[in-house]
Backbone as JSON, one array per atom type, in Angstrom:
{
  "sequence": "ASRHKHRKTGGRRNIHQKKRKFEMGRPAALCKLGHRRVRPVRGRGGNMKFRALRIDAGSFSWGSEHCAMKVRILDVVYNA",
  "N": [[0.64, -1.09, 0.03], [0.39, 2.2, -0.68], [0.13, 3.98, 1.82], [1.73, 6.27, 4.0], [3.97, 4.88, 6.62], [5.12, 5.9, 8.74], [5.53, 8.41, 11.11], [6.83, 11.71, 10.24], [8.58, 12.44, 12.17], [9.54, 9.86, 12.75], [8.42, 7.83, 14.18], [5.75, 5.1, 14.28], [2.8, 5.14, 12.27], [-0.61, 4.88, 13.2], [-2.73, 2.69, 11.35], [-5.94, 3.17, 10.08], [-7.24, 2.11, 8.52], [-8.69, -0.41, 6.19], [-7.28, -2.49, 3.64], [-7.53, -1.17, 0.39], [-8.74, -1.9, -2.75], [-7.76, -0.17, -4.76], [-5.34, 0.21, -4.1], [-3.93, -1.9, -4.44], [-1.11, -4.12, -5.58], [-0.09, -5.89, -8.73], [1.52, -8.98, -9.69], [4.44, -9.2, -11.86], [4.34, -9.6, -15.56], [6.35, -10.76, -16.83], [7.02, -11.08, -19.4], [7.4, -13.36, -22.37], [9.08, -14.57, -25.37], [6.84, -15.59, -28.24], [4.58, -17.58, -29.72], [1.38, -15.48, -29.91], [0.03, -14.36, -26.44], [-2.28, -13.44, -24.54], [-3.92, -11.84, -21.83], [-6.9, -10.8, -20.49], [-7.19, -8.09, -18.12], [-9.03, -6.24, -15.34], [-9.22, -3.25, -14.81], [-9.42, 0.12, -13.19], [-12.57, 1.24, -12.88], [-13.58, -0.33, -14.12], [-12.45, -0.77, -16.78], [-10.6, -2.54, -19.52], [-7.37, -3.88, -19.13], [-4.57, -5.38, -21.02], [-3.04, -7.99, -20.46], [0.06, -9.05, -21.78], [1.6, -12.19, -21.98], [2.94, -13.89, -23.38], [4.41, -13.12, -26.74], [5.11, -11.88, -29.83], [5.43, -10.18, -31.77], [5.19, -6.52, -32.23], [4.45, -3.04, -31.72], [7.22, -0.7, -32.2], [9.53, 1.93, -31.52], [12.03, 3.97, -32.91], [14.05, 5.28, -31.64], [16.65, 6.95, -32.71], [16.49, 6.74, -35.43], [14.16, 8.42, -36.02], [11.73, 6.7, -36.55], [8.55, 4.86, -36.18], [7.35, 1.41, -36.3], [5.5, -1.53, -37.01], [6.49, -4.74, -36.02], [7.85, -8.39, -36.02], [9.37, -9.94, -33.5], [12.41, -11.57, -33.35], [14.55, -12.39, -31.81], [15.95, -12.1, -28.6], [18.33, -10.1, -27.68], [19.81, -8.34, -25.61], [18.36, -7.34, -22.46], [17.36, -4.91, -20.0]],
  "CA": [[0.11, 0.14, 0.23], [1.11, 3.44, -0.71], [0.11, 5.22, 2.81], [2.9, 6.12, 4.64], [3.59, 3.88, 7.8], [5.88, 6.21, 9.79], [5.51, 10.03, 10.99], [7.94, 12.49, 9.39], [9.48, 12.11, 13.52], [10.28, 8.43, 12.46], [7.36, 7.0, 14.79], [4.87, 4.38, 13.76], [1.52, 5.6, 12.63], [-1.61, 3.88, 13.5], [-3.22, 2.37, 10.4], [-7.07, 3.32, 10.67], [-8.65, 1.74, 7.56], [-8.54, -1.74, 5.64], [-6.56, -2.45, 2.4], [-8.31, -1.01, -0.58], [-8.85, -2.15, -4.08], [-6.88, 0.74, -5.73], [-3.91, -0.01, -3.85], [-3.31, -3.36, -4.73], [-0.25, -4.38, -6.98], [0.23, -7.45, -9.22], [2.76, -9.49, -10.11], [5.07, -8.74, -13.28], [4.14, -10.18, -16.38], [7.46, -11.41, -17.49], [6.68, -11.59, -20.98], [7.94, -14.14, -23.2], [9.08, -14.71, -26.62], [6.49, -16.64, -28.63], [3.02, -17.17, -29.97], [0.56, -14.6, -28.82], [-0.96, -15.11, -25.38], [-2.46, -12.3, -23.9], [-4.92, -12.03, -20.68], [-7.55, -9.4, -19.91], [-7.07, -7.5, -16.56], [-9.76, -5.6, -14.93], [-8.74, -2.35, -14.3], [-10.22, 1.0, -12.21], [-13.38, 1.98, -13.51], [-14.31, -1.37, -14.98], [-11.67, -0.92, -17.79], [-9.93, -3.66, -19.41], [-5.99, -3.67, -19.47], [-4.47, -6.66, -21.75], [-1.69, -8.36, -20.15], [0.97, -9.7, -22.46], [1.96, -13.05, -21.27], [3.85, -14.09, -24.56], [4.26, -12.37, -27.67], [6.33, -12.38, -30.68], [5.34, -8.93, -32.67], [4.66, -5.62, -31.46], [4.81, -1.5, -32.64], [8.16, -0.7, -31.66], [10.13, 3.22, -32.03], [13.52, 3.65, -33.27], [14.56, 6.77, -31.48], [17.72, 7.45, -33.53], [16.21, 6.82, -37.07], [13.0, 8.93, -36.1], [10.67, 6.02, -37.31], [8.0, 3.7, -35.44], [6.73, 0.32, -37.28], [5.08, -3.07, -36.39], [7.63, -5.51, -36.44], [8.08, -9.0, -35.21], [10.89, -10.3, -32.76], [13.04, -12.61, -33.89], [15.37, -12.76, -30.66], [16.19, -10.99, -27.53], [20.22, -9.93, -27.69], [20.18, -7.8, -24.41], [17.21, -7.13, -21.96], [18.21, -4.62, -19.04]],
  "C": [[0.82, 0.98, 0.01], [0.83, 4.32, 0.73], [1.36, 4.78, 3.57], [2.83, 5.41, 6.12], [4.38, 4.54, 8.91], [5.72, 7.77, 9.77], [6.66, 10.66, 10.41], [9.05, 12.25, 10.98], [10.44, 11.1, 13.46], [8.92, 7.41, 13.41], [6.15, 6.28, 13.82], [3.63, 5.15, 13.44], [0.61, 4.42, 12.5], [-2.31, 3.36, 12.17], [-4.95, 2.28, 10.76], [-8.16, 2.57, 9.76], [-8.08, 0.42, 6.82], [-7.61, -1.22, 4.26], [-7.48, -1.91, 1.4], [-8.15, -1.59, -1.84], [-7.71, -1.42, -4.85], [-5.51, 0.38, -5.09], [-3.38, -1.24, -3.6], [-2.53, -2.99, -5.85], [-0.54, -5.57, -7.46], [1.28, -7.68, -9.65], [3.37, -9.34, -11.5], [4.8, -9.73, -13.97], [5.14, -11.41, -16.71], [7.14, -12.01, -18.73], [7.65, -12.39, -21.41], [7.96, -14.3, -24.71], [8.12, -15.99, -27.39], [5.08, -16.77, -29.27], [2.05, -16.84, -28.93], [-0.2, -15.16, -27.73], [-1.21, -13.88, -24.63], [-3.9, -11.98, -22.89], [-5.71, -10.7, -20.53], [-7.33, -9.2, -18.34], [-8.13, -6.42, -15.99], [-9.12, -4.2, -13.91], [-9.88, -0.85, -13.61], [-11.29, 1.82, -13.24], [-14.13, 0.57, -14.62], [-13.45, -1.67, -16.54], [-10.85, -1.92, -17.92], [-8.32, -3.08, -19.91], [-5.6, -5.09, -20.1], [-2.98, -6.72, -21.42], [-1.0, -9.16, -20.94], [1.95, -10.76, -21.78], [3.17, -13.84, -21.94], [3.62, -13.52, -25.67], [5.42, -12.22, -28.59], [6.3, -11.09, -31.82], [4.64, -7.49, -31.95], [4.94, -3.99, -32.48], [5.87, -0.76, -31.62], [8.86, 0.99, -32.35], [11.51, 2.97, -31.7], [14.06, 4.94, -32.96], [15.37, 7.75, -32.42], [17.48, 7.76, -35.06], [14.4, 7.73, -36.98], [11.65, 8.01, -36.92], [10.0, 4.79, -36.11], [7.49, 2.75, -36.06], [6.43, -0.7, -36.26], [6.0, -3.82, -36.78], [7.43, -7.1, -35.61], [9.42, -9.23, -34.59], [11.1, -11.32, -32.96], [13.8, -13.42, -32.65], [15.78, -11.89, -29.82], [17.89, -10.94, -27.41], [20.41, -9.43, -25.92], [18.54, -7.2, -23.66], [17.67, -6.45, -20.38], [16.72, -4.59, -17.84]]
}
């Protein structure tokens, strides 16, 4: 949760409410290369986000060449 658990003086703060849905975090998707596998995830306001678990194509921008295009990923060389 994003509530501050300590006062500015360093003392512990009493928690006066339960955990709320909007404070929830989710585990990282850790997307892999392969045939497209995407799962819908419910977001705030009932909106849907799409979590890619496996994917082999996408729209990528190439900053130094000032272009963006839809491409297939063949191999991952470096991932920081």
